[in-house]
Amino acid sequence: MKTILIPTDFSDASRNAVEYGTRLAKEKNANLVLLHVFHIPVVATDDPVLMPSFDQIEDDNMMFLKEFEAELRTKYNFTNSIQSISKPGFLVDEIGDLVKEKKLDLIVMGITDAGKLSELLISSKSIGVIKNINCPTIIVPEHAVYKPVNTIVFACDIEKTENSDAIEQVKKFVQLFNAKLLIFNMVE
């Protein structure tokens, strides 16, 4: 494993995912890419409104990412490369582009704990990444504490997965982590 992508919206849940991913990257001697995707605010009103410029929004986001970088380097003594990217767009599209462009090996994303229902449902952004991006993804609950990976759950529709690259990717990760594999067959 060479590079891990961690999208962040600066929430507590994504902060935890950044810390989780950093510890995993340190353990596996991988580099990090921190990504913040933002929307440009659009205001529809007859009253004058002072809005930050695109450059100001991007500069502020990069400042937050650079602070994250410094914190990770200090807190975890992380010496590998960290690349910070802030860009406008839609999260799933931007992640897809980065996975292709940088040949990323893993995505680590956070989800918010929202009660019992969250145990059954994953956020729509996470689902969008899992369904549309061809890259292994670890979903980290907001209050999860990092532990070395020892079990991998592979959720798939077995009939649609038999002849796909996904099986080979899962095999690589089982070997990389020396983990046990659980297969969860999902059908529509």
Coordinates of C-alpha atoms in Angstrom, one line a residue:
M1 CA 0.0 0.0 0.0
K2 CA 1.5 3.3 -1.1
T3 CA -1.1 6.0 -0.8
I4 CA -4.3 6.5 1.3
L5 CA -6.9 9.2 0.5
I6 CA -8.8 10.7 3.4
P7 CA -11.6 13.1 2.5
T8 CA -12.5 15.6 5.3
D9 CA -15.2 18.2 5.9
F10 CA -13.4 19.2 9.2
S11 CA -16.2 17.6 11.2
D12 CA -15.5 15.5 14.3
A13 CA -16.3 12.4 12.3
S14 CA -13.9 13.2 9.5
R15 CA -11.3 14.3 12.0
N16 CA -11.5 10.9 13.6
A17 CA -11.2 9.3 10.1
V18 CA -8.1 11.4 9.4
E19 CA -6.5 10.3 12.6
Y20 CA -7.5 6.6 11.9
G21 CA -6.1 6.8 8.4
T22 CA -2.9 8.5 9.6
R23 CA -2.2 5.7 12.1
L24 CA -2.9 3.1 9.4
A25 CA -0.6 4.9 7.0
K26 CA 2.1 5.0 9.6
E27 CA 1.7 1.3 10.3
K28 CA 1.9 0.4 6.6
N29 CA 4.5 3.1 5.7
A30 CA 2.0 4.8 3.2
N31 CA 1.6 8.4 2.1
L32 CA -1.5 10.4 2.7
V33 CA -3.7 12.6 0.5
L34 CA -6.1 14.9 2.5
L35 CA -9.0 16.1 0.4
H36 CA -11.6 18.8 1.2
V37 CA -14.3 19.3 -1.4
F38 CA -16.5 22.4 -1.1
H39 CA -19.4 24.0 -2.8
I40 CA -19.4 27.6 -3.8
P41 CA -22.2 29.3 -1.9
V42 CA -25.0 30.8 -4.0
V43 CA -27.2 33.4 -2.5
A44 CA -30.6 34.3 -4.0
T45 CA -31.8 37.4 -2.3
D46 CA -32.7 41.0 -3.1
D47 CA -30.8 42.2 -0.1
P48 CA -27.0 42.8 -0.4
V49 CA -25.0 40.0 1.1
L50 CA -21.3 39.9 1.7
M51 CA -19.9 36.6 0.5
P52 CA -16.3 35.4 0.7
S53 CA -14.6 35.1 -2.7
F54 CA -13.7 31.7 -4.2
D55 CA -10.0 32.4 -3.5
Q56 CA -10.8 33.2 0.1
I57 CA -12.8 30.0 0.6
E58 CA -10.0 28.0 -1.0
D59 CA -7.3 29.7 1.1
D60 CA -9.3 29.1 4.3
N61 CA -9.7 25.5 3.5
M62 CA -6.0 25.0 2.7
M63 CA -5.1 26.7 5.9
F64 CA -7.3 24.2 7.8
L65 CA -5.7 21.3 5.9
K66 CA -2.2 22.6 6.6
E67 CA -3.0 22.8 10.3
F68 CA -4.3 19.2 10.1
E69 CA -1.0 18.2 8.5
A70 CA 1.1 19.9 11.2
E71 CA -1.0 18.3 13.9
L72 CA -0.7 14.8 12.4
R73 CA 3.1 15.1 11.9
T74 CA 3.5 16.2 15.6
K75 CA 0.9 13.9 17.2
Y76 CA 1.8 10.7 15.3
N77 CA 5.4 11.5 14.4
F78 CA 4.3 11.0 10.8
T79 CA 7.2 11.5 8.4
N80 CA 5.8 10.2 5.1
S81 CA 4.3 12.5 2.5
I82 CA 1.1 14.3 3.1
Q83 CA -0.6 16.1 0.2
S84 CA -3.5 18.5 0.9
I85 CA -6.0 19.3 -1.8
S86 CA -9.0 21.7 -1.5
K87 CA -11.2 22.0 -4.5
P88 CA -14.8 22.9 -5.5
G89 CA -17.1 20.1 -6.7
F90 CA -19.0 17.1 -5.7
L91 CA -17.3 14.7 -3.3
V92 CA -17.8 11.4 -5.2
D93 CA -16.8 12.9 -8.5
E94 CA -13.6 14.5 -7.1
I95 CA -12.7 11.3 -5.2
G96 CA -13.2 9.3 -8.4
D97 CA -10.9 11.7 -10.3
L98 CA -8.2 11.5 -7.7
V99 CA -8.3 7.7 -7.5
K100 CA -7.6 7.5 -11.2
E101 CA -5.1 10.4 -11.4
K102 CA -3.0 9.3 -8.4
K103 CA -3.6 5.6 -8.4
L104 CA -4.7 5.6 -4.8
D105 CA -4.7 2.3 -2.9
L106 CA -7.3 3.0 -0.2
I107 CA -9.9 5.5 0.9
V108 CA -10.6 6.1 4.6
M109 CA -13.9 8.0 5.3
G110 CA -15.7 9.0 8.5
I111 CA -19.4 8.7 9.3
T112 CA -21.3 10.4 12.0
D113 CA -22.8 8.4 14.8
A114 CA -26.5 9.2 14.6
G115 CA -28.0 6.7 17.0
K116 CA -29.2 3.1 16.4
L117 CA -30.2 3.8 12.8
S118 CA -26.6 4.6 11.9
E119 CA -25.7 1.0 12.8
L120 CA -27.8 -0.1 9.8
L121 CA -27.3 2.8 7.4
I122 CA -24.2 4.5 6.1
S123 CA -24.2 8.1 4.9
S124 CA -25.2 8.8 1.3
K125 CA -21.7 10.2 0.5
S126 CA -20.1 7.0 1.8
I127 CA -22.5 4.9 -0.2
G128 CA -21.8 6.9 -3.3
V129 CA -18.0 6.3 -2.9
I130 CA -18.5 2.6 -2.2
K131 CA -20.9 2.1 -5.2
N132 CA -19.2 4.3 -7.7
I133 CA -15.4 4.3 -7.0
N134 CA -13.3 1.4 -7.8
C135 CA -11.0 1.6 -4.7
P136 CA -11.1 -0.2 -1.4
T137 CA -12.8 1.9 1.3
I138 CA -12.7 1.9 5.1
I139 CA -15.7 3.6 6.7
V140 CA -14.7 4.8 10.2
P141 CA -17.5 5.6 12.7
E142 CA -17.2 8.9 14.5
H143 CA -16.0 7.4 17.9
A144 CA -14.0 4.5 16.5
V145 CA -10.6 4.0 18.0
Y146 CA -7.8 2.8 15.8
K147 CA -6.8 -0.8 16.1
P148 CA -4.8 -2.8 13.5
V149 CA -7.1 -4.4 10.9
N150 CA -7.6 -8.1 11.7
T151 CA -11.0 -8.7 10.0
I152 CA -12.1 -7.5 6.6
V153 CA -15.8 -7.5 5.7
F154 CA -16.4 -7.8 1.9
A155 CA -19.9 -6.6 1.0
C156 CA -20.9 -7.6 -2.5
D157 CA -23.4 -9.3 -4.7
I158 CA -21.6 -12.6 -5.2
E159 CA -23.2 -13.3 -8.6
K160 CA -22.0 -9.9 -9.9
T161 CA -18.6 -10.1 -8.3
E162 CA -17.3 -13.6 -9.4
N163 CA -15.3 -12.4 -12.4
S164 CA -14.4 -8.9 -11.2
D165 CA -11.2 -7.3 -10.0
A166 CA -12.8 -6.9 -6.6
I167 CA -11.9 -10.4 -5.6
E168 CA -8.2 -9.8 -6.4
Q169 CA -8.2 -6.5 -4.4
V170 CA -9.8 -8.2 -1.4
K171 CA -7.2 -11.0 -1.6
K172 CA -4.4 -8.4 -1.6
F173 CA -5.8 -6.6 1.5
V174 CA -6.4 -9.9 3.4
Q175 CA -2.7 -10.7 2.8
L176 CA -1.5 -7.1 3.5
F177 CA -3.3 -7.1 6.9
N178 CA -2.9 -10.8 7.6
A179 CA -6.7 -10.6 8.3
K180 CA -9.6 -12.9 8.4
L181 CA -12.3 -12.4 5.7
L182 CA -16.0 -12.2 6.2
I183 CA -18.2 -12.1 3.0
F184 CA -21.5 -10.3 3.2
N185 CA -23.7 -11.1 0.2
M186 CA -25.9 -8.2 -0.7
V187 CA -28.7 -8.6 -3.3
E188 CA -31.1 -6.1 -4.7

